[in-house]
Amino acid sequence: MDNKTKGNMNKANSYDYRSEGNGRKKGKYKTILIAELLLLLLAIVGIITFAVLKGGYFKKNNNNAGNNNQTQGGGNNVPGGKDNELTPEEEEKKRLEEEEKEQQEKISKLVEEADLLAMGYDYDKAIETIKSYGQGYVNHTVLTDAIAKYEADKAKLVPLGAYESVNEISHIFFHSLVADNSKAFDGDYASNGYNYYMTTISEFKEMMKQMYEDGYVLVSIHDVAHQVTAEDGTTKFVPGDIMLPPDKKPFVMSQDDVNYYEYMTGDGFASKAVIDENGRPSTAMIMDDGTVSVGDYDMVPILETFIAEHPDFSYKGARGLLALTGYEGTLGYRTNDKSSPTYEQDKEAVKEVIKVMKEWGWEFGSHSYGHRNMGKVSYNFTIQDSDRWMEEVGSLIGPTDVYVFPYGIDIEENIGAYTSDKYQYLKSLGFNYYCGVFKSPWIQVKDEYVRMTRRPLDGQAMLQFPERLADLFDLSKVIDPDRPALK
């Protein structure tokens, strides 16, 4: 074997390390390339999946946003698209539908408001309310039908309802209602007085329930008799012509001493009159833990609740008459104490409460300043007492023409015409209605004034003189079982 052949054989049998390095390098690049392709493929799949899942959301929001995100000349980001645009005919149809809806809502609201007035026997105002829609009311059957019904119901009314004369109209009255029997009737020195002169909340509610069921309707004392002016300019008082259905019986209601005196603190009574968070007249009561609760703790809010449930219990929005003294403030606010750090604040609070209560139909009267027997005091005392009431209370509640005698004792014993100087002074202050107490209804309508007696609906009347209340309700269902026997 020659050397050339031997060299070729050795060359053929040897390992080429350079070729091996190149091969390894190429395999490595191939592996990396495959891995990158796989990652790219996974990324593409992820993007497609995300788009599919989220596509509906973006489309929905694009639709809600209208044309805000549209590309130029298109809708919903689709060039040239007009998915949300309406034709002129569709726009007009939509406008008419919206107008019809607004019109029906206005009509429904008017009828609801008018129906409430009609339930309170104020048919004239109910008709005015319907006609406030405008001349076009005649084109709506629901409005013309409502007016026809009001006119038909109004035609059935008669003066004084079931009564022949204003002399039959009862004027009932209460003191502060007992909100917590366990405190008022706990046997202490004040319990006997509460038992005699107060009424519990449960008794008051049962009384109202029975009177409502028996056809009684609450009216204002100014409905019972009112002042008229003749052609020559002279004035005089005449009996009212309260128009009610033939089975309804008008009555007046009042409450004395709505001042929440200091001696009542902690004995289960409200502490002051307030306006609640809904703008409704209410009362506040101090609870055992010292917190103050606002709710139906006395006559005013309880009657409001009852009337809200029975609108036909109130004649033309009538409420009760509150008789106020002044020697311990007004409505639970100590407006009699000028040295109090909250004196000015309390006066403003009273004005606001009075304002709202008047808007709800409540009326106010004087019960004198010092709650003295006005039949026995002197003329000079009458002047001093009345002037102080006008200054401290009258200035807060505004004008009133009702004077409610303390203890129900009239300034004159005779039942003829007033002639005393006491009357002349009270008349000069603007008082035209004078209220005493008697066991049965009695009214005197004179040219210059009106006298009307009231019946107490307290513990003494219920337990000692039940026969005096038999025409109003069944006492066996009224008297609170917590009420003790009279001592």
XYZ file of C-alpha atoms in Angstrom:
487
model
C 0.000 0.000 0.000
C 1.545 3.184 -1.016
C 1.686 6.114 1.251
C -0.962 8.066 -0.713
C -3.523 5.335 -0.337
C -2.747 4.899 3.331
C -3.162 8.637 3.891
C -6.530 8.607 2.231
C -7.708 5.717 4.411
C -6.610 7.486 7.584
C -8.454 10.589 6.426
C -11.593 8.636 5.806
C -11.515 6.971 9.234
C -10.839 10.165 11.193
C -13.663 12.300 13.084
C -14.316 15.838 11.773
C -14.791 17.911 14.981
C -15.570 21.030 12.981
C -18.464 19.327 11.229
C -19.749 18.122 14.610
C -19.678 21.657 15.993
C -21.551 23.003 13.014
C -24.188 20.276 13.330
C -24.776 20.940 16.995
C -25.124 24.633 16.334
C -27.707 24.062 13.592
C -29.791 21.709 15.831
C -29.804 24.236 18.630
C -31.084 26.982 16.323
C -33.782 24.672 15.027
C -35.028 23.895 18.557
C -35.156 27.572 19.471
C -37.038 28.363 16.291
C -39.661 25.698 17.022
C -40.115 26.950 20.602
C -40.568 30.523 19.396
C -43.135 29.404 16.830
C -45.063 27.582 19.551
C -45.050 30.639 21.803
C -46.203 32.813 18.914
C -48.990 30.369 18.159
C -50.126 30.361 21.792
C -50.125 34.148 21.832
C -52.258 34.290 18.692
C -54.730 31.791 20.156
C -54.919 33.850 23.367
C -55.598 37.070 21.492
C -58.331 35.441 19.428
C -59.941 33.938 22.564
C -59.854 37.299 24.393
C -61.431 39.040 21.416
C -64.217 36.476 21.200
C -64.998 36.649 24.909
C -64.855 40.414 25.137
C -66.326 41.275 21.784
C -69.913 41.365 23.069
C -68.959 43.692 25.920
C -67.230 46.184 23.651
C -70.095 46.064 21.184
C -72.642 46.675 23.941
C -70.749 49.630 25.320
C -70.195 51.060 21.861
C -73.950 50.873 21.271
C -74.713 52.607 24.603
C -72.201 55.304 23.915
C -73.969 56.225 20.680
C -71.729 57.885 18.151
C -69.044 58.965 20.643
C -66.630 56.236 19.525
C -67.673 56.015 15.915
C -65.077 56.407 13.235
C -65.611 59.166 10.729
C -68.684 58.473 8.615
C -69.652 55.300 10.500
C -71.576 53.913 13.508
C -70.318 51.446 16.104
C -66.823 51.799 14.682
C -68.005 50.380 11.385
C -67.244 52.748 8.516
C -70.451 54.068 7.043
C -72.635 52.372 9.763
C -75.872 54.065 11.052
C -77.185 51.430 13.471
C -78.374 53.962 16.128
C -79.786 56.640 13.908
C -83.590 56.918 13.529
C -85.463 58.000 10.497
C -87.464 61.248 10.742
C -90.637 59.173 10.974
C -89.198 57.112 13.840
C -88.011 60.250 15.643
C -91.500 61.776 15.418
C -93.090 58.568 16.675
C -90.698 58.472 19.625
C -91.429 62.121 20.460
C -95.176 61.534 20.387
C -94.840 58.480 22.631
C -92.854 60.480 25.172
C -95.398 63.304 25.113
C -98.222 60.806 25.609
C -96.439 59.267 28.581
C -95.869 62.667 30.206
C -99.479 63.600 29.559
C -100.810 60.431 31.172
C -98.566 60.935 34.201
C -99.853 64.503 34.577
C -103.459 63.333 34.296
C -102.953 60.565 36.838
C -101.356 62.990 39.290
C -104.185 65.511 38.889
C -106.866 62.870 39.423
C -105.075 61.529 42.496
C -104.835 65.022 43.978
C -108.449 65.823 43.123
C -109.720 62.528 44.558
C -108.044 63.332 47.876
C -109.775 66.719 47.972
C -113.093 65.097 47.122
C -112.696 62.591 49.946
C -112.453 65.621 52.238
C -115.723 66.964 50.772
C -113.996 69.839 48.971
C -115.568 69.109 45.602
C -115.168 72.650 44.267
C -111.412 72.548 44.748
C -111.297 69.041 43.309
C -113.002 70.301 40.141
C -110.645 73.287 39.989
C -107.713 70.902 40.242
C -108.906 68.883 37.252
C -109.521 72.018 35.207
C -106.022 73.271 35.980
C -104.962 70.826 33.259
C -106.068 73.466 30.776
C -108.836 73.754 28.218
C -107.786 70.460 26.734
C -109.170 68.596 29.784
C -112.427 68.141 27.840
C -110.576 65.842 25.450
C -109.706 63.335 28.156
C -112.488 61.056 29.332
C -110.789 60.268 32.624
C -110.829 63.989 33.520
C -114.386 64.701 32.410
C -115.592 61.547 34.191
C -113.869 62.689 37.390
C -115.596 66.074 37.236
C -118.960 64.430 36.585
C -118.497 62.222 39.648
C -117.509 65.153 41.867
C -120.514 67.154 40.747
C -122.833 64.201 41.367
C -121.413 63.624 44.865
C -121.564 67.336 45.654
C -125.259 67.388 44.727
C -125.914 64.853 47.507
C -124.544 67.113 50.250
C -126.793 68.892 52.725
C -126.089 71.676 55.248
C -124.671 70.256 58.520
C -125.068 66.669 57.340
C -127.142 64.698 59.843
C -127.815 67.748 62.045
C -130.552 70.349 61.853
C -128.684 73.072 63.725
C -125.158 74.046 64.767
C -126.414 73.640 68.343
C -126.015 69.882 67.897
C -122.306 70.079 67.027
C -120.042 68.658 69.718
C -116.753 70.294 70.632
C -114.593 67.718 72.409
C -111.241 68.373 74.050
C -108.263 66.631 75.608
C -105.144 67.429 77.583
C -101.770 65.851 76.768
C -102.152 62.164 76.011
C -100.474 59.578 78.225
C -97.833 57.845 76.113
C -96.477 55.524 78.827
C -99.122 54.256 81.258
C -96.588 52.685 83.612
C -95.016 56.069 84.303
C -98.186 58.174 84.462
C -100.072 55.732 86.707
C -97.174 54.704 88.954
C -98.850 55.828 92.176
C -96.832 58.981 92.859
C -98.318 62.363 93.823
C -99.165 63.276 90.198
C -100.844 60.007 89.233
C -104.289 60.932 90.515
C -104.294 64.162 88.519
C -103.281 62.306 85.370
C -106.047 59.796 85.994
C -108.632 62.567 86.282
C -107.611 64.875 83.469
C -105.616 62.887 80.929
C -106.507 60.361 78.248
C -104.244 57.514 77.160
C -103.124 57.006 73.587
C -105.043 53.736 73.260
C -108.233 55.446 74.504
C -107.808 58.314 72.044
C -107.280 55.943 69.125
C -110.375 53.905 70.016
C -112.440 57.074 70.361
C -111.418 58.278 66.909
C -112.054 54.852 65.421
C -115.580 54.622 66.817
C -116.466 58.208 65.977
C -115.275 57.711 62.413
C -117.302 54.537 62.058
C -120.349 56.382 63.407
C -120.078 59.080 60.745
C -118.373 61.908 62.655
C -116.331 64.358 60.582
C -113.792 66.785 62.040
C -114.436 70.470 61.218
C -112.872 73.766 62.237
C -114.521 76.016 64.789
C -114.492 78.612 61.993
C -116.680 76.277 59.933
C -119.297 76.177 62.697
C -119.825 79.940 62.591
C -118.147 82.633 60.562
C -118.227 86.362 59.990
C -119.978 87.885 56.984
C -119.994 91.430 55.655
C -123.241 93.088 54.576
C -123.594 95.466 51.635
C -123.422 98.450 53.996
C -120.047 97.269 55.314
C -121.249 96.031 58.680
C -120.180 92.593 59.874
C -121.757 89.888 61.971
C -121.305 86.215 62.776
C -123.676 83.653 61.311
C -123.968 79.862 61.652
C -121.940 77.899 59.129
C -123.403 75.895 56.296
C -121.067 72.906 56.482
C -121.970 70.759 53.485
C -121.787 67.029 54.231
C -123.484 63.784 53.198
C -126.783 63.264 55.079
C -125.291 60.627 57.398
C -122.255 62.614 58.521
C -121.986 64.507 61.824
C -119.587 67.464 62.172
C -117.587 67.955 65.388
C -114.778 70.208 66.642
C -111.715 69.008 68.562
C -109.189 70.890 70.691
C -106.365 70.197 73.131
C -105.483 72.299 76.158
C -102.080 73.113 77.694
C -99.969 71.951 74.776
C -96.929 73.306 76.605
C -95.415 70.118 78.095
C -94.876 71.490 81.566
C -91.814 70.706 83.687
C -93.827 68.702 86.229
C -94.674 66.164 83.510
C -91.020 65.296 82.856
C -90.385 61.592 83.309
C -94.081 60.770 83.724
C -94.697 59.215 80.322
C -95.588 62.217 78.162
C -94.133 63.829 75.057
C -91.600 66.576 75.750
C -92.203 68.969 72.844
C -93.804 69.452 69.446
C -91.472 68.977 66.480
C -91.466 68.494 62.719
C -90.221 65.057 61.722
C -87.777 64.159 58.945
C -90.664 63.939 56.460
C -91.872 67.474 57.202
C -94.863 66.197 59.203
C -96.052 67.636 62.562
C -94.953 65.273 65.310
C -93.754 65.050 68.913
C -90.524 64.189 70.686
C -90.264 62.015 73.777
C -87.283 61.469 76.069
C -86.656 57.740 76.505
C -85.323 55.920 79.572
C -81.748 55.958 78.274
C -81.858 59.706 77.677
C -82.217 59.509 73.919
C -84.959 61.456 72.155
C -87.471 59.618 69.993
C -89.709 61.382 67.463
C -93.084 59.769 66.795
C -96.786 59.479 67.615
C -96.613 60.383 71.304
C -99.484 62.898 71.484
C -102.681 63.986 69.780
C -101.199 65.914 66.844
C -99.187 63.151 65.127
C -101.681 60.435 66.098
C -104.514 62.367 64.463
C -102.328 63.005 61.411
C -101.757 59.264 61.078
C -105.481 58.578 61.403
C -106.458 61.191 58.809
C -103.834 59.880 56.387
C -105.579 56.506 56.624
C -109.103 58.039 56.597
C -109.108 61.268 54.541
C -112.891 61.516 54.803
C -112.561 62.072 58.566
C -111.426 65.665 57.919
C -113.685 68.311 56.370
C -111.696 70.327 53.818
C -108.419 69.633 55.598
C -109.601 70.564 59.098
C -107.444 69.640 62.086
C -107.661 70.419 65.785
C -107.304 73.604 67.818
C -104.376 73.834 70.263
C -104.906 76.080 73.302
C -101.649 77.453 74.715
C -100.668 79.093 77.976
C -97.382 80.969 78.322
C -96.022 80.690 81.851
C -93.785 77.738 80.963
C -93.189 78.496 77.327
C -94.774 77.238 74.135
C -95.111 73.710 72.726
C -92.362 72.443 75.057
C -89.890 75.255 74.312
C -89.114 77.534 77.291
C -89.785 80.777 75.478
C -90.796 82.403 78.772
C -87.218 82.530 80.109
C -85.250 85.380 78.562
C -82.154 84.405 80.547
C -81.991 81.002 78.876
C -78.936 80.592 76.599
C -81.239 79.014 74.003
C -83.994 81.644 74.310
C -83.674 83.070 70.793
C -83.098 79.618 69.312
C -86.224 78.268 71.025
C -88.355 81.145 69.726
C -87.238 80.477 66.164
C -87.910 76.758 66.613
C -91.464 77.487 67.788
C -92.100 79.763 64.806
C -91.004 77.055 62.397
C -93.126 74.364 64.096
C -96.155 76.666 64.130
C -95.655 77.554 60.461
C -95.619 73.921 59.364
C -98.535 72.953 61.608
C -100.664 75.745 60.168
C -99.841 74.507 56.676
C -101.232 71.121 57.747
C -104.457 72.740 59.000
C -103.820 73.114 62.750
C -105.197 76.168 64.542
C -104.105 77.884 67.749
C -105.805 79.800 70.530
C -105.060 81.509 73.817
C -105.555 79.579 77.051
C -104.459 82.694 78.995
C -100.891 83.262 80.133
C -101.033 82.009 83.697
C -103.968 79.554 83.594
C -106.027 81.370 86.210
C -109.795 81.419 86.776
C -110.612 84.297 84.441
C -114.126 84.532 85.846
C -112.811 85.591 89.258
C -109.734 87.649 88.454
C -109.949 91.416 88.214
C -110.164 93.473 85.073
C -106.601 94.716 85.605
C -105.315 91.160 85.940
C -107.094 90.263 82.702
C -105.238 93.076 80.964
C -101.836 92.087 82.381
C -102.304 88.386 81.706
C -103.591 88.923 78.173
C -100.891 91.429 77.267
C -98.152 89.082 78.419
C -99.679 86.205 76.443
C -99.809 88.370 73.330
C -96.172 89.398 73.820
C -94.651 85.984 74.594
C -96.958 83.557 72.787
C -99.052 85.534 70.330
C -95.910 87.011 68.799
C -94.745 83.464 67.987
C -97.945 81.824 66.763
C -99.379 84.776 64.847
C -102.920 86.183 64.932
C -105.672 84.118 66.536
C -109.282 84.933 67.372
C -109.993 81.995 69.718
C -109.880 82.274 73.519
C -110.185 79.049 75.535
C -111.017 79.671 79.176
C -108.788 77.999 81.802
C -110.741 75.369 83.735
C -113.553 76.033 81.273
C -114.793 78.925 83.435
C -116.301 81.754 81.375
C -115.572 85.422 82.080
C -119.324 85.898 82.629
C -121.840 83.631 84.315
C -124.898 84.736 82.372
C -125.791 83.099 79.093
C -127.020 86.317 77.567
C -124.876 88.793 75.691
C -121.424 89.697 76.976
C -121.387 93.076 78.689
C -118.267 93.046 80.894
C -115.164 95.173 80.536
C -113.149 91.933 80.430
C -114.940 90.954 77.243
C -114.406 94.394 75.756
C -110.671 94.132 76.346
C -110.368 90.602 74.933
C -112.440 91.699 71.941
C -110.058 94.615 71.378
C -107.218 92.075 71.093
C -109.055 90.317 68.282
C -110.737 87.421 70.106
C -114.096 86.474 68.584
C -114.577 82.841 69.686
C -114.860 82.012 73.406
C -114.808 78.422 74.629
C -115.960 77.152 78.010
C -116.826 73.665 79.298
C -120.221 72.006 79.654
C -121.588 68.488 79.783
C -123.356 68.755 76.413
C -123.128 70.775 73.187
C -124.034 74.453 73.423
C -123.298 77.381 71.118
C -124.258 81.029 71.035
C -123.799 82.962 67.805
C -123.999 86.709 68.333
C -123.321 89.484 65.857
C -119.961 90.298 67.491
C -118.757 86.928 68.796
C -119.349 83.186 69.196
C -119.472 81.219 72.458
C -119.106 77.442 72.266
C -118.840 74.932 75.090
C -116.643 71.837 75.013
C -116.925 68.363 76.469
C -113.869 66.834 78.195
C -112.954 63.305 77.168
C -110.770 62.577 80.190
C -110.658 60.016 82.973
C -113.142 61.854 85.152
C -115.720 62.078 82.370
C -115.264 58.425 81.407
C -115.372 57.020 84.947
C -117.722 59.408 86.775
C -120.023 60.641 84.016
C -120.109 57.963 81.311
C -123.669 58.909 80.320
C -122.362 62.236 79.019
C -120.273 60.442 76.395
C -122.673 57.689 75.394
C -123.636 59.466 72.162
C -120.016 59.524 71.007
C -118.750 55.970 71.547
C -118.991 52.730 73.506
C -116.922 53.355 76.623
C -116.630 49.651 77.410
C -114.315 49.415 74.414
C -112.541 52.695 75.127
C -111.362 52.696 78.755
C -107.745 51.607 79.053
C -107.330 48.571 81.343
C -104.269 50.280 82.839
C -106.383 53.157 84.106
C -106.796 52.930 87.918
C -109.982 53.681 89.813
C -110.537 57.313 90.744
C -109.649 58.270 94.307
